[in-house]
Short mmCIF file of C-alpha atoms and ligand atoms in Angstrom, two decimals:
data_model
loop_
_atom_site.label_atom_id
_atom_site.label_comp_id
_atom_site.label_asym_id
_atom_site.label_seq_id
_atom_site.Cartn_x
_atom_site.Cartn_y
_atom_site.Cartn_z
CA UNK A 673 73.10 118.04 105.69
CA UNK A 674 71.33 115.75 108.42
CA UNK A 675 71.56 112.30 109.18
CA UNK A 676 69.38 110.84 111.69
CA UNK A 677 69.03 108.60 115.01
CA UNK A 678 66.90 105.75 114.65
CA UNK A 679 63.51 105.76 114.20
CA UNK A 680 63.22 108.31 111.63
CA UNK A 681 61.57 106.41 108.53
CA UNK A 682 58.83 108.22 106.88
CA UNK A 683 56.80 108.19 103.85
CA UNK A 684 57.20 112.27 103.14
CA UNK A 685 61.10 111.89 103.72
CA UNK A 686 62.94 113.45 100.95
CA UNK A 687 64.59 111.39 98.56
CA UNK A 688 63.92 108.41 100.84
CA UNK A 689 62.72 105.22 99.37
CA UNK A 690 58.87 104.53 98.96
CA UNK A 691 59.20 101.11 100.65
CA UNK A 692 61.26 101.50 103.52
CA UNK A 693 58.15 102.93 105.47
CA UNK A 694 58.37 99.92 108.48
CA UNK A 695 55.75 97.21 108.47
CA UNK A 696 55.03 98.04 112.35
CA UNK A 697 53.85 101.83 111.13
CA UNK A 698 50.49 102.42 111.17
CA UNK A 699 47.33 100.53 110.04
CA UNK A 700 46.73 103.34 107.46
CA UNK A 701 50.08 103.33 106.29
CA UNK A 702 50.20 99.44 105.65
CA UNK A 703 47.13 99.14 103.93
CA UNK A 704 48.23 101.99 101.60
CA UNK A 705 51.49 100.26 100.86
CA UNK A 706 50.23 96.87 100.59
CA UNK A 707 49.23 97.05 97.54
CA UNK A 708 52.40 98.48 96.08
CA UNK A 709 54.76 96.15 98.04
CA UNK A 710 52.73 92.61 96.59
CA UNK A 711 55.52 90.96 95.36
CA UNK A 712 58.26 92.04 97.64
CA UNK A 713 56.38 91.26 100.97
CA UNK A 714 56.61 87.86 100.27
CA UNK A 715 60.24 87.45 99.05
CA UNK A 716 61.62 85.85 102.10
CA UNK A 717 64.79 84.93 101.39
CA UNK A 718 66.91 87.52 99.86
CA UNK A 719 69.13 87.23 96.10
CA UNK A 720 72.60 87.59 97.29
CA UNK A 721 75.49 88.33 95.40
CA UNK A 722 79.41 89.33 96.39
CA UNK A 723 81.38 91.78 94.62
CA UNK A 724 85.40 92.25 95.01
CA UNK A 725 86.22 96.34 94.61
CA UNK A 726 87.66 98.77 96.51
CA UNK A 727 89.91 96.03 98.28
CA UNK A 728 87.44 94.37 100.00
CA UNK A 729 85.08 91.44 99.65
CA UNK A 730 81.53 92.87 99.81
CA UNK A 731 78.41 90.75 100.54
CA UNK A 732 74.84 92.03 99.24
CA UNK A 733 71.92 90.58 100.60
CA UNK A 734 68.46 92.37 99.00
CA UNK A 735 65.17 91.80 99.62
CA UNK A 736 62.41 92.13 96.87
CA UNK A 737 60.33 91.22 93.11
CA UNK A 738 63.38 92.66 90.98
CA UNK A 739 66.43 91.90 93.17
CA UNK A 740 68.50 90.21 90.48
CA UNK A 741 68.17 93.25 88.15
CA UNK A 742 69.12 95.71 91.33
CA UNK A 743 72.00 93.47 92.48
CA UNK A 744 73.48 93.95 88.80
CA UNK A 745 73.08 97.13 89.08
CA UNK A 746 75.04 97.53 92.26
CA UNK A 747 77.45 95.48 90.94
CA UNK A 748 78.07 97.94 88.10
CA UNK A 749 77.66 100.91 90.30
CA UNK A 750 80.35 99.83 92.99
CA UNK A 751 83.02 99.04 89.90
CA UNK A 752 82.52 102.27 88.90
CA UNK A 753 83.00 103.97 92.36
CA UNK A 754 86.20 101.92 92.57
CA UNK A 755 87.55 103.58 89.38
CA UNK A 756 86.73 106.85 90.39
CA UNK A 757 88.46 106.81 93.25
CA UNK A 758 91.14 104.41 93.25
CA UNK A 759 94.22 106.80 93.94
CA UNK A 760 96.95 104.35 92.31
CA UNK A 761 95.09 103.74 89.03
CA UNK A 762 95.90 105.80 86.00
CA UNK A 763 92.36 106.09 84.67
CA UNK A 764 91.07 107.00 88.08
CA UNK A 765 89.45 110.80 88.32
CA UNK A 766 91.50 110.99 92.04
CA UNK A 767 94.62 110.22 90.40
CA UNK A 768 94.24 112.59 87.57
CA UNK A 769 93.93 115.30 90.33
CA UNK A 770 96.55 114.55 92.19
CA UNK A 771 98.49 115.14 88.88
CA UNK A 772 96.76 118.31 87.99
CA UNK A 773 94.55 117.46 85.15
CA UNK A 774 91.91 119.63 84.31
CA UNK A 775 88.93 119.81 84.33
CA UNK A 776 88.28 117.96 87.53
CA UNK A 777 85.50 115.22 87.24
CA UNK A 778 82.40 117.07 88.51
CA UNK A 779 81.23 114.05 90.80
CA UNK A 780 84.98 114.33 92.26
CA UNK A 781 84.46 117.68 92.56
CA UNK A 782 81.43 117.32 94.52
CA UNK A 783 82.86 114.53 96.77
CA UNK A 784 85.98 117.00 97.51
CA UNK A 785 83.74 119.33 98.35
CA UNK A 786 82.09 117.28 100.69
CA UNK A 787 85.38 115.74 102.23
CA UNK A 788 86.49 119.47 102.68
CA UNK A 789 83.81 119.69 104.97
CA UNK A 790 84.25 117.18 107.14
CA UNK A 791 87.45 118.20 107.09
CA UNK A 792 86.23 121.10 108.99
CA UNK A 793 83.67 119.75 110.86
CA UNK A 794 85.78 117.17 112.73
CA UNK A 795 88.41 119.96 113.28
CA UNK A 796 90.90 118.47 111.03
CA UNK A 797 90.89 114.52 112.13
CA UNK A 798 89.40 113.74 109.10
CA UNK A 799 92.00 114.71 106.61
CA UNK A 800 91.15 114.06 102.69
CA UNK A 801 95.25 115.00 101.97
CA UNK A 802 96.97 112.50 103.71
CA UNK A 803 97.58 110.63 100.40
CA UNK A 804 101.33 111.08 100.00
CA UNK A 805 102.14 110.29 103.98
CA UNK A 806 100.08 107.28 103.73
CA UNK A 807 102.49 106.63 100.57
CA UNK A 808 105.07 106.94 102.76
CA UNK A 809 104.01 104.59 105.67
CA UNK A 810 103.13 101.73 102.90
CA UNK A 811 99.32 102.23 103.62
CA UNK A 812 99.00 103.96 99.86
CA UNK A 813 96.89 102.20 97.06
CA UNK A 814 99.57 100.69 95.57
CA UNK A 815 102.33 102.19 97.53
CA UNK A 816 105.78 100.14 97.88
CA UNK A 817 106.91 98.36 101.07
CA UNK A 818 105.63 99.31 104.87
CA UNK A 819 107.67 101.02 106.43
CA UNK A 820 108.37 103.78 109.28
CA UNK A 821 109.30 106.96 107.27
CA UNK A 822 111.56 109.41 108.53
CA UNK A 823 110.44 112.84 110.53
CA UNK A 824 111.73 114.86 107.56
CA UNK A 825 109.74 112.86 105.22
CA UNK A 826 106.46 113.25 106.76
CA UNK A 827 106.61 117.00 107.25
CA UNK A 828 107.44 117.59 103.61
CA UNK A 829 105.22 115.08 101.77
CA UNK A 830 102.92 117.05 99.54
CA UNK A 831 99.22 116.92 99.72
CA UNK A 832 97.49 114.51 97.48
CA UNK A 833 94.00 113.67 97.64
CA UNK A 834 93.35 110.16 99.16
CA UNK A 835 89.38 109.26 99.94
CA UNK A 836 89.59 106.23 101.08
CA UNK A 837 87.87 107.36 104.45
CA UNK A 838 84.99 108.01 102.64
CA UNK A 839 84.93 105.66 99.58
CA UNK A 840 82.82 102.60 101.16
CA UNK A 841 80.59 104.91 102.60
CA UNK A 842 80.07 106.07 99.48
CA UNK A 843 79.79 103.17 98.16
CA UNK A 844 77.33 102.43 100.36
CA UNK A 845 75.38 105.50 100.08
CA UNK A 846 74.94 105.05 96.39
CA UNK A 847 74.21 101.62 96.21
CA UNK A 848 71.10 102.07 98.50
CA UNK A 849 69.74 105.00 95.93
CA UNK A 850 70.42 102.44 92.95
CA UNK A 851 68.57 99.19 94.89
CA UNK A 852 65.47 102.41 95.94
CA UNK A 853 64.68 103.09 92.12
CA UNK A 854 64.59 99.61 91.30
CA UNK A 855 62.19 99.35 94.28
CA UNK A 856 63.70 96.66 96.32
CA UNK A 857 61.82 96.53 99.67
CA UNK A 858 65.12 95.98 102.01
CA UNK A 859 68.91 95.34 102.13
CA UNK A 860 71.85 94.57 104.02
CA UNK A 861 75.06 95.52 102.37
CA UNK A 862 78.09 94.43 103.83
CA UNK A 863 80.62 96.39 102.47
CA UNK A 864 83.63 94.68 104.06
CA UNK A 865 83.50 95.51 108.41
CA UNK A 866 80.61 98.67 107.24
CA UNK A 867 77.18 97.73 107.01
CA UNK A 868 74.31 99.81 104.89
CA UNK A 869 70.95 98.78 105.56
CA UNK A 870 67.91 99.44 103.51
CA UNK A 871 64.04 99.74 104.50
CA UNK A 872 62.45 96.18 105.52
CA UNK A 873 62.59 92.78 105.88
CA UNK A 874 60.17 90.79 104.94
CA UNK A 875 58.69 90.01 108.10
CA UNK A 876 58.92 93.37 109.77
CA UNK A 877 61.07 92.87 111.82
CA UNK A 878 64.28 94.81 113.19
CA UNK A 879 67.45 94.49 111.17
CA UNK A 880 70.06 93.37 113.64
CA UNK A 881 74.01 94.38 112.76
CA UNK A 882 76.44 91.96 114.88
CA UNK A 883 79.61 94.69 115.84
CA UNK A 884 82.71 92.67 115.37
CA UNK A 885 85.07 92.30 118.29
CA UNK A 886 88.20 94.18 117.63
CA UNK A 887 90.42 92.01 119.12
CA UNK A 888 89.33 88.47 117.97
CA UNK A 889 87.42 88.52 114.20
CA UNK A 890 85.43 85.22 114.88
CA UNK A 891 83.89 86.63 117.80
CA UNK A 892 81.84 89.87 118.30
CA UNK A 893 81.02 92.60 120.35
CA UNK A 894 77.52 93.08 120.77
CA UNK A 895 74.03 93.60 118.39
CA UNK A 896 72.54 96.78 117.21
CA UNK A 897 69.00 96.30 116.11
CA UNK A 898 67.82 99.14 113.41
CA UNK A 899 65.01 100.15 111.40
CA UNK A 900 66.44 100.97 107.06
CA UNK A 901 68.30 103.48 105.96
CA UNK A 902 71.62 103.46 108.58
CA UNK A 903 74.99 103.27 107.20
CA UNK A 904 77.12 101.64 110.43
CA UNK A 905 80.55 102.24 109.89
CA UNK A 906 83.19 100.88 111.53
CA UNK A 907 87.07 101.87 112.02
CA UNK A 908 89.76 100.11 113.72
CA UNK A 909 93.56 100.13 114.40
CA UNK A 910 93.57 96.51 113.81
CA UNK A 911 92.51 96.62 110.32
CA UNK A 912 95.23 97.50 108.45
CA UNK A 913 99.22 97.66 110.41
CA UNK A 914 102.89 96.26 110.44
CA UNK A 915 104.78 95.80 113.28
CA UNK A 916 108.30 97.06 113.37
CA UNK A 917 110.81 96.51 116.38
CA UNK A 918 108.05 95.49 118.87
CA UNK A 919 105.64 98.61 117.78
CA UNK A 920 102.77 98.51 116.18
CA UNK A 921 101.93 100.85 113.12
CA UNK A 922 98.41 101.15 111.72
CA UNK A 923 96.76 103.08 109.21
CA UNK A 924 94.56 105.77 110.73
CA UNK A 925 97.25 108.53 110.12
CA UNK A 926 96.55 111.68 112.78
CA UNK A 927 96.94 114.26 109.97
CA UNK A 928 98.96 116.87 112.93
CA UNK A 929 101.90 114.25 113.00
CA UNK A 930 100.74 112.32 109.93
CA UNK A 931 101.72 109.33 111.66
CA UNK A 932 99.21 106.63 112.61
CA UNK A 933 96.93 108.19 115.50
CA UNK A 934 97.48 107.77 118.90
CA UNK A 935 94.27 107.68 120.87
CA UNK A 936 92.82 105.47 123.51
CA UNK A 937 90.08 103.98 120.77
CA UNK A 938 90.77 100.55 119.08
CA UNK A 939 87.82 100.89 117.36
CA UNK A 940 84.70 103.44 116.47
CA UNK A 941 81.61 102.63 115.01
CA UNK A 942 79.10 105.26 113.76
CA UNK A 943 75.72 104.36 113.08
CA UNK A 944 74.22 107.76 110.83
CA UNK A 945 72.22 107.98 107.72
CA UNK A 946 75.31 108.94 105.76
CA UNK A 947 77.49 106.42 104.78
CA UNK A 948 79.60 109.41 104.00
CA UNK A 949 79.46 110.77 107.41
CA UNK A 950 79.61 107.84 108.84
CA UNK A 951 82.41 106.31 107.55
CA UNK A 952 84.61 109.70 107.61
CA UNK A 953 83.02 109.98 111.44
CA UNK A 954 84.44 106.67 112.50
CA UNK A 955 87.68 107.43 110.85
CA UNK A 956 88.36 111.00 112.77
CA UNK A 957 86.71 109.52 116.03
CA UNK A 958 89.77 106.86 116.13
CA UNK A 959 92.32 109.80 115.79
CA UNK A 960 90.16 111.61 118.55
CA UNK A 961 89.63 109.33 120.96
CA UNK A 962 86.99 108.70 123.59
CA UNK A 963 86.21 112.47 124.99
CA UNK A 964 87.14 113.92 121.50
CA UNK A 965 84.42 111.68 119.75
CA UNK A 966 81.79 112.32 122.22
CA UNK A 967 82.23 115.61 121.70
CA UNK A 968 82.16 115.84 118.28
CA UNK A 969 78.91 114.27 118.69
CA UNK A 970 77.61 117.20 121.20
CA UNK A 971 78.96 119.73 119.05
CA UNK A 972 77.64 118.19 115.68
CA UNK A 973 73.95 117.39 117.41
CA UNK A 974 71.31 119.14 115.05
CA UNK A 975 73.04 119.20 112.28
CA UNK A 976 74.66 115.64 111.42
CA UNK A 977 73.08 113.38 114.49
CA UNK A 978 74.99 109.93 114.55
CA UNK A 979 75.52 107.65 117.49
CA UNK A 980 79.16 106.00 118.41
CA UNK A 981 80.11 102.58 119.76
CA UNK A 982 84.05 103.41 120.76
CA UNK A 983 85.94 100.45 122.01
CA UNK A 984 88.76 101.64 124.16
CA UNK A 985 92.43 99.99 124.45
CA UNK A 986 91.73 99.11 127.99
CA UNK A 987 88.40 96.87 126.71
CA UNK A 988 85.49 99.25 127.87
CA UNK A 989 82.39 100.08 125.11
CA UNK A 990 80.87 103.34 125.18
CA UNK A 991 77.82 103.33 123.42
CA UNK A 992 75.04 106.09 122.62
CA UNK A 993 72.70 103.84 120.92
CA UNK A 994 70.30 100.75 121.24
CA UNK A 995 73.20 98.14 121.62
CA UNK A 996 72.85 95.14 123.09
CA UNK A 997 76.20 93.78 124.83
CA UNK A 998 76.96 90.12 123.84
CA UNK A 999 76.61 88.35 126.84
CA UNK A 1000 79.64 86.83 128.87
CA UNK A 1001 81.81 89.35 127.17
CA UNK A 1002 84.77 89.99 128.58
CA UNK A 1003 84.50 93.86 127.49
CA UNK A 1004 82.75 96.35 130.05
CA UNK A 1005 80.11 98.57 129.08
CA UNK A 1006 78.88 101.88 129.53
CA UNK A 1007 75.52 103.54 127.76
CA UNK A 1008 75.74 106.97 127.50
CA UNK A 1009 72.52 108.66 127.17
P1 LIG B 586 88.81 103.48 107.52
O1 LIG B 586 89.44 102.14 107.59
O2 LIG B 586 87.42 103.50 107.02
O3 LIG B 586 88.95 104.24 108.78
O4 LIG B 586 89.59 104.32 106.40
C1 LIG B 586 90.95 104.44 106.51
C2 LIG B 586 91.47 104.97 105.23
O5 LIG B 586 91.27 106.39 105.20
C3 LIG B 586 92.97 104.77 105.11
O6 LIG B 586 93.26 103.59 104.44
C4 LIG B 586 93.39 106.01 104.34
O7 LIG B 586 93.14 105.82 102.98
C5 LIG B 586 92.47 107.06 104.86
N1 LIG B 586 92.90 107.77 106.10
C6 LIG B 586 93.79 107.40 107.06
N2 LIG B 586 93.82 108.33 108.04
C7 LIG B 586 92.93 109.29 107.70
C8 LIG B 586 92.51 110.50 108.29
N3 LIG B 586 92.98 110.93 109.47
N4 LIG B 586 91.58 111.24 107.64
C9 LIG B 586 91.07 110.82 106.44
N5 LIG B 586 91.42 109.70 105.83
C10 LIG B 586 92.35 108.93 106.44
MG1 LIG B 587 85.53 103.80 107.24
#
């Protein structure tokens, strides 16, 4: 599988969507799709809708002659994806796994098999099994109080299947194939901190993502500015803790202590066509920390190509991308080319 940089839109792109060829690409190309996008070029405000699921307040914005219909749609698609996975739910495919139910849902077999190798790929920081620890720590759908489980615990809690690193990603990832076939012409999906973003606007020009700043929500960190078709997902330490005689306990576990990870990164934002990869990427790149993320990134190159944002616990932003640092910050920055 490949994901891609940045400017990587194209009409022969497989399984890409017809209209998120930019507006700025060639004469021929325009006057070719001009035709085809009456109706959607002039839609300047987008239909927006919000949708509660997966635990998190999600805002769709979409651009285009038949957004209503596609918004719906989504709507549907993302209640779905929450019932799927939802761990703590009895009707959920994930939670018949974890209690041994056969068959297995083919499209959970097909997302194991995907989480299996990230798994892999990120050397084990991404870890699809850390259900019953997160259980443990409180961090568990539906799992009892917070609290700091005991050594002997944690080493023998069994393996149960939790995707939430993956399951807005997939969200998003799914959501921007629905809005394609009902041939919206662009989209921004905020799917609650991640952001999936979907061919055009209107006016052709650049999408531009605001990165939150992980230490104050109201404020922010800097803008990315992207052509369709990124998924830019975002992990952080702050999101989801308890504090416990003066320490701080968050929900990123590192799967080789199963307790929450200890690296130098507050937060990590991927930016990748996958909203798989991306959000599974930002997950294992906040148990790896700074060098372990860049390097993931070297060793990954050619085969999934993402770009990081990594916000350390000492307030400097290493980025790899076209990011442009909000000014008067009180972060430091570093590009890394
Ligand atoms: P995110 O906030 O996108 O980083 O996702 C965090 C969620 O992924 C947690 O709520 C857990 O459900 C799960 N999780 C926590 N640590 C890991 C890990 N090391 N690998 C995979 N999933 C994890
Ligand atoms: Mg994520």
């Amino acid at each position: 599988m490949r994901c891609c940089r940045r400017a990587f839109l194209a009409l022969a792109k497989g399984g890409g969507c017809l209209y998120t060829v930019p507006m700025k690409k060639t004469g021929l190309v325009l006057l070719l799709l001009v035709f085809s996008l009456s109706g959607c070029v002039g839609d300047a405000a987008p239909v927006r809708r919000t949708v509660f699921a997966m635990d998190t307040v999600m805002n769709l914005s979409v651009y285009g002659a038949d957004a209503d219909h596609a918004l719906a749609a989504a709507e549907a698609e993302l209640h779905r994806l929450d019932t799927l996975l939802a761990r703590g739910t009895a009707d959920s495919a994930v939670y018949a796994y974890n209690h041994g139910e056969t068959p297995v849902d083919a499209e959970l077999a097909e997302l194991i098999a995907q989480a299996d190798t990230i798994a892999a790929a990120t050397g084990g920081a991404f870890d699809p099994y850390l259900g019953a620890a997160l259980d443990l720590w409180g961090f568990g759908s539906g799992a009892g109080e917070r609290r700091v489980p005991a050594s002997s615990e944690l080493a023998t809690a069994p393996l149960l299947l939790d995707l939430g690193g993956i399951a807005k990603g997939l969200a998003g990832e799914r959501v921007r194939a629905l809005l394609c076939a009902y041939r919206v012409s662009g989209a921004v999906l905020d799917l609650g901190g991640d952001v999936a973003v979907l061919g055009d606007k209107p006016d052709g020009s650049l999408w531009r993502v605001a990165l939150r700043d992980p230490a104050n929500k109201s404020d922010y960190l800097g803008t990315l500015e992207t052509e369709g078709d990124v998924y830019i997902a975002t992990s952080g330490v702050y999101e989801r803790y308890f504090e416990e005689n003066g320490v701080r306990y968050h929900h990123i576990l590192d799967p080789k202590t199963r307790r929450p990870a200890e690296s130098d990164l507050v937060s990590a934002t991927v930016v990748c066509e996958s909203g798989v990869w991306a959000d599974a990427l930002a997950t294992a790149c906040c148990v790896l920390g700074t060098d372990g993320a860049l390097a993931l990134r070297e060793r990954l190159a050619g085969d999934v190509d993402f770009d990081l944002i990594l916000v350390t616990d000492d307030s400097l932003v290493w980025y790899t991308t076209d990011f442009e640092p909000k000014q008067g910050s009180p972060y430091r920055y570093e590009h890394i080319s």
